[in-house]
Coordinates of C-alpha atoms and ligand atoms in Angstrom, one line a residue:
Chain A
M908 CA 308.3 134.2 150.7
T909 CA 307.2 130.7 151.8
S910 CA 304.3 128.4 151.3
V911 CA 301.6 127.9 154.0
S912 CA 299.9 124.6 154.5
I913 CA 296.9 124.0 156.7
S914 CA 296.2 120.3 157.0
D915 CA 293.2 118.7 158.8
V916 CA 293.2 121.5 161.3
S917 CA 290.4 121.7 163.9
M918 CA 289.9 124.4 166.5
I919 CA 287.5 124.0 169.3
F920 CA 286.5 126.8 171.7
G921 CA 284.9 126.2 175.1
S922 CA 284.2 122.9 176.7
G923 CA 281.3 120.6 177.8
E924 CA 278.0 121.7 176.3
N925 CA 279.5 125.0 175.1
V926 CA 282.0 123.6 172.6
V927 CA 282.2 125.5 169.4
Y928 CA 284.0 124.0 166.4
A929 CA 285.4 127.2 164.9
L930 CA 287.2 125.0 162.3
K931 CA 286.7 121.4 161.5
D932 CA 289.3 119.4 159.5
A933 CA 290.2 122.5 157.5
N934 CA 292.7 122.2 154.6
L935 CA 294.3 125.0 152.6
E936 CA 297.5 125.2 150.6
V937 CA 298.9 128.6 149.7
Q938 CA 301.8 128.7 147.3
S939 CA 304.9 130.7 147.9
G940 CA 304.3 134.2 146.7
E941 CA 300.6 133.7 146.2
F942 CA 297.9 136.2 147.3
V943 CA 294.9 134.3 148.5
S944 CA 291.7 135.8 149.8
L945 CA 289.2 134.1 152.1
V946 CA 285.6 135.1 151.8
G947 CA 282.8 133.5 153.8
P948 CA 279.9 134.1 156.0
S949 CA 280.4 135.9 159.3
G950 CA 281.5 133.6 162.1
C951 CA 282.6 130.8 159.8
G952 CA 286.2 130.8 161.2
K953 CA 288.3 133.0 159.0
T954 CA 289.8 135.0 161.9
T955 CA 290.4 131.8 163.8
A956 CA 292.3 130.4 160.8
L957 CA 294.4 133.5 160.5
N958 CA 295.1 133.5 164.3
L959 CA 296.2 129.9 164.0
V960 CA 298.6 130.6 161.2
A961 CA 299.9 133.7 163.1
G962 CA 300.6 131.6 166.1
F963 CA 298.2 133.5 168.5
L964 CA 296.3 130.3 168.9
S965 CA 297.3 126.7 168.7
A966 CA 295.2 124.2 166.9
T967 CA 293.2 121.6 168.7
K968 CA 294.1 119.1 166.0
G969 CA 296.1 119.1 162.8
V970 CA 299.2 120.8 161.5
I971 CA 300.1 124.2 160.1
R972 CA 303.3 124.5 158.2
I973 CA 305.1 127.6 157.2
G974 CA 307.4 126.3 154.5
D975 CA 309.0 123.2 156.0
H976 CA 308.5 124.3 159.6
V977 CA 305.5 123.6 161.9
A978 CA 304.0 127.0 162.9
G979 CA 304.8 127.9 166.5
P980 CA 304.3 131.1 168.5
P981 CA 304.7 134.4 166.7
D982 CA 308.3 135.0 165.6
G983 CA 308.2 137.9 163.2
K984 CA 308.0 135.6 160.1
R985 CA 304.2 136.0 159.9
V986 CA 303.1 139.6 160.3
V987 CA 299.4 140.4 160.8
V988 CA 297.5 143.5 159.7
F989 CA 294.3 143.8 161.6
Q990 CA 291.1 145.7 160.9
D991 CA 291.5 147.7 164.1
D992 CA 294.0 150.5 164.1
A993 CA 297.2 148.9 165.4
V994 CA 299.7 151.7 164.6
F995 CA 301.4 152.5 167.9
P996 CA 300.3 156.0 168.9
W997 CA 303.3 156.6 171.1
L998 CA 305.8 156.2 168.2
T999 CA 306.2 158.5 165.3
V1000 CA 305.4 157.2 161.9
R1001 CA 309.0 156.4 161.1
K1002 CA 309.6 154.7 164.5
N1003 CA 306.5 152.6 163.8
L1004 CA 308.0 151.4 160.5
E1005 CA 311.3 150.7 162.3
Y1006 CA 309.6 148.7 165.0
G1007 CA 309.8 145.3 163.3
P1008 CA 313.6 145.4 162.5
R1009 CA 314.3 146.9 165.9
V1010 CA 312.6 144.2 168.0
Q1011 CA 314.0 141.5 165.8
G1012 CA 317.5 142.9 166.6
R1013 CA 318.2 143.8 163.0
A1014 CA 319.7 147.2 162.3
A1015 CA 321.1 146.7 158.8
S1016 CA 321.3 149.7 156.5
A1017 CA 319.0 147.7 154.2
D1018 CA 316.3 148.1 156.9
R1019 CA 316.8 151.8 157.1
E1020 CA 316.5 152.1 153.4
A1021 CA 313.4 150.0 153.5
V1022 CA 311.8 152.4 156.0
E1023 CA 312.4 155.4 153.7
K1024 CA 311.3 153.4 150.6
Y1025 CA 308.0 152.3 152.0
L1026 CA 307.4 155.7 153.6
A1027 CA 307.7 157.1 150.1
L1028 CA 305.6 154.3 148.5
V1029 CA 302.7 155.1 150.8
G1030 CA 303.1 158.8 150.1
L1031 CA 304.0 159.7 153.7
E1032 CA 307.5 161.1 153.4
Q1033 CA 306.5 164.4 155.0
F1034 CA 304.9 162.6 157.9
G1035 CA 307.8 160.5 159.1
D1036 CA 308.2 162.5 162.3
A1037 CA 304.5 163.0 162.9
Y1038 CA 302.6 161.1 165.6
P1039 CA 299.7 158.9 164.4
K1040 CA 297.1 161.1 166.1
N1041 CA 297.8 163.7 163.5
L1042 CA 297.0 161.3 160.6
S1043 CA 293.7 160.3 159.1
G1044 CA 292.4 156.7 159.4
G1045 CA 293.4 156.0 155.9
M1046 CA 296.9 157.3 156.4
R1047 CA 297.3 155.2 159.6
K1048 CA 296.3 152.1 157.6
R1049 CA 299.0 153.0 155.1
V1050 CA 301.5 153.2 158.0
D1051 CA 300.3 149.8 159.2
L1052 CA 300.8 148.2 155.7
A1053 CA 304.2 149.9 155.3
R1054 CA 305.3 148.7 158.8
A1055 CA 304.3 145.1 157.8
Y1056 CA 306.4 145.2 154.6
V1057 CA 309.4 146.9 156.2
S1058 CA 309.4 144.1 158.8
D1059 CA 309.9 141.8 155.7
P1060 CA 308.0 138.7 156.9
E1061 CA 307.7 135.5 154.9
V1062 CA 303.9 135.5 155.2
L1063 CA 301.5 138.4 155.6
L1064 CA 298.1 137.8 157.2
M1065 CA 295.5 140.4 156.8
D1066 CA 292.1 140.2 158.6
E1067 CA 289.7 142.6 156.9
P1068 CA 292.3 145.3 157.0
F1069 CA 290.2 147.8 155.0
G1070 CA 286.9 146.8 156.6
A1071 CA 286.5 150.1 158.3
L1072 CA 287.5 152.4 155.4
D1073 CA 285.3 154.2 152.9
I1074 CA 285.4 153.0 149.3
F1075 CA 287.8 155.7 147.9
T1076 CA 290.3 155.1 150.7
K1077 CA 289.9 151.4 150.1
E1078 CA 290.7 151.8 146.4
S1079 CA 293.9 153.6 147.2
M1080 CA 294.8 150.7 149.5
W1081 CA 294.3 148.3 146.6
E1082 CA 296.8 150.3 144.6
I1083 CA 299.3 150.3 147.5
L1084 CA 299.0 146.5 147.7
T1085 CA 299.6 146.3 144.0
T1086 CA 302.7 148.5 144.3
F1087 CA 304.0 146.5 147.2
R1088 CA 303.4 143.3 145.3
R1089 CA 305.7 144.7 142.6
E1090 CA 308.4 145.8 145.1
S1091 CA 308.4 142.7 147.3
R1092 CA 306.4 139.6 146.5
K1093 CA 304.9 138.0 149.6
T1094 CA 302.7 135.1 150.5
V1095 CA 299.5 136.7 151.6
I1096 CA 296.3 135.4 153.2
F1097 CA 293.7 138.1 153.1
V1098 CA 290.3 137.9 154.8
T1099 CA 287.6 140.2 153.4
H1100 CA 283.8 140.5 153.1
D1101 CA 284.2 142.7 150.0
I1102 CA 284.0 140.4 146.9
E1103 CA 285.2 143.2 144.6
E1104 CA 288.2 143.8 146.8
A1105 CA 289.0 140.1 146.8
I1106 CA 289.0 140.0 143.0
M1107 CA 291.0 143.2 142.7
V1108 CA 293.9 142.1 144.9
S1109 CA 294.1 138.3 144.8
D1110 CA 295.5 135.5 142.7
R1111 CA 292.9 133.1 144.1
V1112 CA 289.7 133.6 146.1
I1113 CA 288.6 130.8 148.6
V1114 CA 284.9 130.7 149.3
M1115 CA 284.1 129.2 152.6
S1116 CA 280.9 127.6 154.0
P1117 CA 279.3 128.6 157.3
R1118 CA 280.8 127.3 160.6
P1119 CA 282.6 125.0 160.8
A1120 CA 284.2 126.3 157.7
R1121 CA 284.9 124.1 154.7
I1122 CA 286.2 125.3 151.4
T1123 CA 283.1 125.4 149.2
A1124 CA 284.9 126.6 146.1
E1125 CA 288.0 128.4 144.9
V1126 CA 288.1 130.8 142.1
R1127 CA 291.3 131.8 140.2
I1128 CA 291.5 135.4 139.2
P1129 CA 293.0 135.4 135.7
F1130 CA 293.6 139.2 135.4
A1131 CA 297.2 140.3 135.2
F1132 CA 298.7 142.9 137.6
P1133 CA 298.6 145.8 137.8
R1134 CA 294.8 145.7 137.8
H1135 CA 293.1 149.1 137.2
L1136 CA 290.0 150.2 139.0
D1137 CA 288.2 150.4 135.6
A1138 CA 288.6 146.7 135.3
R1139 CA 285.6 146.4 137.5
N1140 CA 283.4 147.5 134.6
Q1141 CA 284.6 144.7 132.4
P1142 CA 282.1 141.9 131.8
E1143 CA 284.7 139.3 132.8
F1144 CA 285.1 140.9 136.1
Q1145 CA 281.4 141.1 136.7
A1146 CA 281.0 137.5 135.7
L1147 CA 283.6 136.5 138.3
R1148 CA 281.9 138.6 140.9
Q1149 CA 278.5 137.0 140.2
E1150 CA 280.1 133.6 140.3
I1151 CA 281.5 134.2 143.8
V1152 CA 278.2 135.7 145.1
R1153 CA 276.5 132.6 143.8
L1154 CA 279.0 130.3 145.5
L1155 CA 278.5 132.2 148.8
G1156 CA 274.8 132.1 148.4
T1157 CA 274.5 128.3 147.9
H1158 CA 275.1 128.0 151.6
R1159 CA 273.1 131.0 152.6
D1160 CA 269.9 129.1 151.6
E1161 CA 270.7 125.9 153.4
Chain B
M839 CA 292.3 161.9 144.4
S840 CA 291.1 160.7 147.8
R841 CA 294.6 160.3 149.0
S842 CA 295.5 163.9 148.4
A843 CA 292.4 165.0 150.2
T844 CA 293.2 163.1 153.3
D845 CA 296.7 164.3 153.2
K846 CA 295.6 167.9 153.2
R847 CA 293.3 167.3 156.2
A848 CA 296.1 165.7 158.2
A849 CA 298.6 168.4 157.1
V850 CA 296.3 171.0 158.6
A851 CA 296.0 169.0 161.8
A852 CA 299.7 168.5 162.0
S853 CA 300.7 172.1 161.5
P854 CA 300.8 174.7 164.3
A855 CA 298.3 176.7 162.2
S856 CA 295.5 174.6 163.7
S857 CA 295.8 176.7 166.9
S858 CA 294.8 179.8 165.0
R859 CA 291.3 179.5 166.1
K860 CA 292.2 179.9 169.7
P861 CA 292.5 183.4 171.2
P862 CA 296.0 184.9 171.3
A863 CA 298.4 183.1 173.6
R864 CA 299.0 186.0 176.0
S865 CA 295.4 186.8 176.7
G866 CA 294.8 183.8 179.0
E867 CA 297.8 184.8 181.2
L868 CA 296.6 188.4 181.4
L869 CA 293.2 187.2 182.5
S870 CA 294.8 185.0 185.2
V871 CA 296.9 187.9 186.5
A872 CA 293.9 190.2 186.6
S873 CA 291.9 187.7 188.6
M874 CA 294.8 187.3 191.1
A875 CA 295.1 191.0 191.5
M876 CA 291.3 191.3 192.1
C877 CA 291.5 188.7 194.8
I878 CA 294.3 190.5 196.6
A879 CA 292.6 193.8 196.3
L880 CA 289.4 192.3 197.7
W881 CA 291.4 190.7 200.5
W882 CA 293.0 194.1 201.4
M883 CA 289.6 195.9 201.3
L884 CA 287.8 193.4 203.4
T885 CA 290.5 193.4 206.1
S886 CA 292.6 196.5 206.4
G887 CA 290.6 198.8 204.1
T888 CA 287.2 198.5 205.6
G889 CA 287.6 196.3 208.6
I890 CA 284.5 194.2 207.7
V891 CA 286.4 191.0 208.5
S892 CA 288.2 191.1 211.9
S893 CA 291.8 189.9 212.0
L894 CA 290.6 187.3 214.5
Y895 CA 289.1 185.4 211.6
F896 CA 291.3 186.4 208.7
P897 CA 294.5 188.5 208.8
S898 CA 295.2 191.5 206.6
P899 CA 298.0 191.5 204.0
F900 CA 300.1 193.7 206.3
Q901 CA 299.8 191.4 209.2
V902 CA 300.9 188.5 207.1
L903 CA 303.9 190.3 205.8
E904 CA 304.9 191.4 209.3
R905 CA 304.7 187.9 210.6
L906 CA 306.6 186.6 207.6
G907 CA 309.4 189.1 208.5
N908 CA 310.1 187.6 212.0
L909 CA 308.9 184.0 211.3
W910 CA 310.8 183.1 208.2
P911 CA 313.6 181.0 209.7
T912 CA 311.1 178.7 211.4
L913 CA 308.9 178.8 208.4
A914 CA 311.8 177.7 206.2
L915 CA 312.6 174.8 208.4
D916 CA 309.0 173.6 208.6
S917 CA 308.5 174.0 204.9
A918 CA 311.7 172.0 204.2
A919 CA 310.6 169.3 206.7
T920 CA 307.2 168.8 205.0
F921 CA 308.6 169.0 201.5
V922 CA 311.3 166.5 202.0
R923 CA 308.9 164.0 203.7
V924 CA 306.4 164.4 200.8
V925 CA 309.0 164.0 198.1
V926 CA 310.7 161.0 199.7
S927 CA 307.4 159.2 200.5
W928 CA 306.0 160.0 197.1
L929 CA 309.1 158.6 195.2
I930 CA 309.3 155.4 197.3
G931 CA 305.5 154.8 197.3
S932 CA 305.0 155.5 193.6
F933 CA 307.9 153.4 192.6
L934 CA 306.7 150.4 194.6
G935 CA 303.2 151.0 193.4
I936 CA 304.1 151.0 189.8
A937 CA 306.3 147.9 190.2
A938 CA 303.6 146.0 192.0
G939 CA 301.0 147.1 189.5
L940 CA 303.1 145.9 186.6
L941 CA 303.7 142.6 188.3
M942 CA 300.0 142.2 189.0
A943 CA 299.0 143.0 185.4
R944 CA 301.6 140.5 184.2
S945 CA 301.4 137.6 186.5
Y946 CA 298.3 135.6 187.5
V947 CA 299.9 134.5 190.8
A948 CA 300.9 138.0 191.8
R949 CA 297.5 139.3 190.9
H950 CA 295.6 136.9 193.0
L951 CA 298.0 137.2 195.9
M952 CA 297.9 141.0 196.1
Q953 CA 294.4 141.8 194.9
P954 CA 292.5 141.0 198.2
I955 CA 295.0 143.0 200.3
I956 CA 294.8 146.0 198.1
E957 CA 291.0 145.8 197.8
A958 CA 290.7 145.6 201.6
L959 CA 293.0 148.6 202.2
R960 CA 291.7 150.7 199.3
P961 CA 288.5 152.1 200.9
V962 CA 290.4 153.2 204.1
P963 CA 291.2 156.9 203.9
P964 CA 295.0 157.1 204.6
V965 CA 294.4 159.8 207.2
A966 CA 292.5 157.3 209.3
L967 CA 295.7 155.4 209.8
V968 CA 297.5 158.3 211.4
P969 CA 296.9 157.2 215.0
F970 CA 298.3 153.7 214.3
V971 CA 301.2 155.2 212.4
I972 CA 302.1 157.4 215.4
L973 CA 301.7 154.5 217.8
W974 CA 304.0 152.3 215.7
F975 CA 306.6 154.8 214.4
G976 CA 306.4 157.7 216.8
I977 CA 306.1 161.3 215.7
G978 CA 309.3 161.5 213.7
D979 CA 309.9 161.4 210.0
L980 CA 309.6 157.6 209.5
G981 CA 305.9 157.4 210.3
K982 CA 305.0 160.2 208.0
I983 CA 307.0 158.8 205.2
V984 CA 305.4 155.4 205.6
L985 CA 301.9 157.0 205.6
G986 CA 302.7 159.2 202.5
A987 CA 304.3 156.2 200.7
L988 CA 301.3 154.0 201.5
S989 CA 299.0 156.5 200.0
C990 CA 301.0 156.9 196.8
F991 CA 301.4 153.2 196.6
M992 CA 297.7 152.6 196.6
V993 CA 297.1 155.3 194.0
M994 CA 299.8 153.9 191.7
V995 CA 299.1 150.2 192.0
V996 CA 295.5 150.7 191.1
N997 CA 296.3 153.2 188.4
T998 CA 298.9 150.9 186.8
V999 CA 296.7 147.8 186.9
V1000 CA 293.7 149.5 185.4
S1001 CA 295.7 151.3 182.7
S1002 CA 297.6 148.2 181.7
N1003 CA 294.4 146.3 181.4
N1004 CA 293.0 149.1 179.2
V1005 CA 295.8 148.8 176.6
R1006 CA 294.1 147.5 173.5
P1007 CA 295.2 143.9 173.0
V1008 CA 295.6 144.5 169.3
F1009 CA 298.8 146.5 170.1
L1010 CA 300.3 143.5 171.9
R1011 CA 299.4 141.2 169.1
A1012 CA 300.8 143.5 166.5
A1013 CA 304.0 143.7 168.4
R1014 CA 304.2 140.0 168.8
S1015 CA 303.6 139.4 165.1
L1016 CA 306.3 141.9 164.2
G1017 CA 308.7 139.7 166.1
A1018 CA 308.8 141.0 169.6
S1019 CA 309.2 138.4 172.3
E1020 CA 306.6 138.5 175.2
N1021 CA 308.9 140.5 177.4
V1022 CA 309.9 142.9 174.6
A1023 CA 306.3 143.4 173.6
Y1024 CA 305.5 144.2 177.2
R1025 CA 308.2 146.7 177.5
T1026 CA 307.7 148.3 174.2
V1027 CA 303.9 148.4 174.3
I1028 CA 302.4 148.4 177.8
L1029 CA 305.0 150.8 179.3
P1030 CA 304.8 153.6 176.8
A1031 CA 301.0 153.1 176.4
I1032 CA 300.3 153.6 180.1
L1033 CA 302.8 156.4 180.6
P1034 CA 300.2 159.3 180.4
E1035 CA 298.0 157.5 183.0
L1036 CA 301.1 156.9 185.2
V1037 CA 301.9 160.6 185.1
S1038 CA 298.3 161.5 186.1
G1039 CA 298.6 159.0 188.9
L1040 CA 301.9 160.5 190.0
R1041 CA 300.3 164.0 190.2
I1042 CA 297.3 162.7 192.2
G1043 CA 299.7 160.8 194.5
A1044 CA 301.8 163.9 195.1
A1045 CA 298.7 165.9 196.1
L1046 CA 297.5 163.1 198.4
A1047 CA 301.0 162.8 200.0
F1048 CA 300.8 166.5 201.0
A1049 CA 297.3 166.0 202.4
V1050 CA 298.2 163.0 204.6
I1051 CA 301.6 164.2 205.7
V1052 CA 300.3 167.6 206.8
A1053 CA 297.4 165.9 208.6
A1054 CA 299.9 163.7 210.4
E1055 CA 302.0 166.6 211.3
M1056 CA 299.0 168.3 212.8
I1057 CA 298.5 165.4 215.2
G1058 CA 302.1 165.0 216.2
A1059 CA 305.5 166.2 214.8
E1060 CA 308.7 167.8 215.8
A1061 CA 308.7 170.0 212.7
G1062 CA 306.5 170.6 209.6
L1063 CA 303.9 172.9 208.2
G1064 CA 301.1 170.9 209.8
R1065 CA 302.6 171.4 213.2
L1066 CA 303.2 175.1 212.5
I1067 CA 299.5 175.6 211.6
M1068 CA 298.3 173.6 214.5
L1069 CA 300.3 175.6 217.1
A1070 CA 299.3 178.9 215.5
S1071 CA 295.6 177.9 215.7
R1072 CA 295.9 177.3 219.4
T1073 CA 296.9 181.0 219.9
L1074 CA 294.5 182.2 217.1
D1075 CA 297.6 183.4 215.2
T1076 CA 295.7 183.8 211.9
P1077 CA 298.6 185.3 209.9
V1078 CA 300.7 182.2 210.6
I1079 CA 297.9 179.9 209.8
L1080 CA 297.5 181.6 206.5
L1081 CA 301.3 181.6 205.8
G1082 CA 301.5 177.9 206.5
T1083 CA 298.5 177.2 204.2
V1084 CA 299.9 179.3 201.4
V1085 CA 303.3 177.6 201.6
I1086 CA 301.6 174.1 201.4
G1087 CA 299.8 175.3 198.3
I1088 CA 303.1 176.6 196.7
E1089 CA 305.0 173.4 197.5
A1090 CA 302.2 171.3 196.0
Y1091 CA 302.1 173.5 192.9
V1092 CA 305.9 173.3 192.4
L1093 CA 306.0 169.5 192.7
D1094 CA 303.1 169.2 190.3
R1095 CA 304.9 171.5 187.8
I1096 CA 308.1 169.5 188.0
V1097 CA 306.2 166.3 187.3
R1098 CA 304.5 167.8 184.3
L1099 CA 307.7 169.3 182.9
V1100 CA 309.7 166.1 183.3
S1101 CA 306.9 164.0 181.6
L1102 CA 306.1 166.5 178.8
R1103 CA 308.2 164.9 176.2
S1104 CA 307.3 161.3 176.8
T1105 CA 303.5 161.9 176.8
R1106 CA 303.2 164.4 174.0
W1107 CA 301.9 161.7 171.6
A1108 CA 298.8 161.5 173.7
D1109 CA 298.1 165.2 174.1
R1110 CA 295.0 166.4 172.5
D1111 CA 296.8 169.2 170.7
G1112 CA 300.5 169.6 170.3
Ligands
ATP2123 N1 287.9 132.8 171.9 C1 286.7 132.3 171.5 N2 286.0 131.6 172.4 C2 284.8 131.0 172.0 N3 284.4 131.0 170.7 C3 285.1 131.7 169.8 C4 286.3 132.3 170.1 N4 286.8 132.9 169.0 C5 285.9 132.6 168.0 N5 284.9 131.8 168.5 C6 283.8 131.3 167.7 O1 284.3 130.7 166.6 C7 283.6 130.9 165.4 C8 284.4 131.5 164.3 O2 284.9 132.8 164.7 P1 285.8 133.7 163.8 O3 286.1 134.9 164.5 O4 287.0 132.9 163.3 O5 284.8 134.0 162.6 P2 285.1 134.9 161.3 O6 284.9 134.1 160.1 O7 286.3 135.7 161.4 O8 283.8 135.9 161.4 P3 283.7 137.4 160.9 O9 283.6 137.4 159.4 O10 282.5 137.9 161.6 O11 285.0 138.1 161.4 C9 282.5 131.9 165.8 O12 281.3 131.1 166.0 C10 282.9 132.4 167.2 O13 281.8 132.7 168.0
MG2124 MG1 286.8 137.8 161.7

């Protein structure tokens, strides 16, 4: 668990006449253990921001800090969960979960226990030795989440992880995130297009403007965890939802 | 609620019960045996039985058995010569091809150095190189092994590069973010991911090695099934031509089965069912 700080970061793609500012002087502070969601129009630079924190890209300008350290190339301290299915099909479910500790050269009994614990938390105890091709899309996403937590990173980055799932499967993912939050608190940056989802899982929702992204507003979610699916019908929840829609919309009209 | 529903779906897919919709396991084999028996019966009828086809064009089963009786020591030598050449050239060529392919997929310099050479050689059917190979290496083993190895090399290098490039980048990124160094990510992602394609390539390469080596033996060799068939055709010895052809088929089949058996465990994850 560590804080993440993005200060005055710009990211330029292309050169000459084709330069694209994917990010321009972006700033974001995420507290240690905080779950922050980014919502914003398509193409505003959310994925770029996440890739910068993950170390897949290096910023044209500005500094990203993970705790006290300047973020470098990927090192296992920042695990990414993608929208695309990234569960390794050539490994069994259990071997997928063991992958992080294995490549990091850890083989502690704590890691073996974590594998079994998270396998149980996502309800896949019976599928430990199955290959991913025998699992449904939702089950594979649970493997993906469990693999990220078993790896025990300091920061978790999720880029629309549930974007391709149906609403019922999504809801079960929210429950899993809540369970994981109870088991092992992490600093999380979570990108989504689903405002309801953002409110259900986050401590704070950041609303971004169109490209190059600036933070238009941020909304604290005051509801205590665990949050139940019924909470969506509460007037407070609906008011927050409308507030975020409105904040997103201010820029849609410009 | 939704979770248990998906669990059930997957449980069905994972259990062997999913094969229950297929016909019983033995029936396929029975059909295959029946069709083989039909072919042999038809062969016998057309040649010995009715004499519709003269043995000048196609031998009868009895003629083949008779020639097998007195020819088998030579046949065994020729079969061994061909098989050893194929296996040796296939192993060397495939190994070098995979190594070069991995290097090309990994390194910008290697890719740009080797790409033009490979692209220039690729359209040339290996058989067309036989005259040169005989000129340079003579009619012994070496030339044939070089030719077979070159064929397998070309198959595997292209196969390795294409399949490495087709590995979804998200797997590499996931591996890196989970803490794998670039080298470890490469070894734990690209290699296992392309293994099924490598196995297909190895099987194609083995078949191709048989084709070019037998062809080379037909043009010039001290021993080998190609030479045996060529000599027999000069004297219209159709039983021997048939014997040689059948042995090539058997050898190719055996090699193919071995590759499949050896690779079965490591590619099971990609099989459509199983
Ligand atoms: N590798 C690249 N080369 C050139 N332009 C890029 C590259 N990656 C991103 N961009 C541009 O940067 C901008 C931001 O892209 P990014 O993927 O970060 O948006 P996003 O907010 O994640 O969008 P979405 O919600 O659709 O996923 C876009 O205009 C995109 O075209
Ligand atoms: Mg994106």
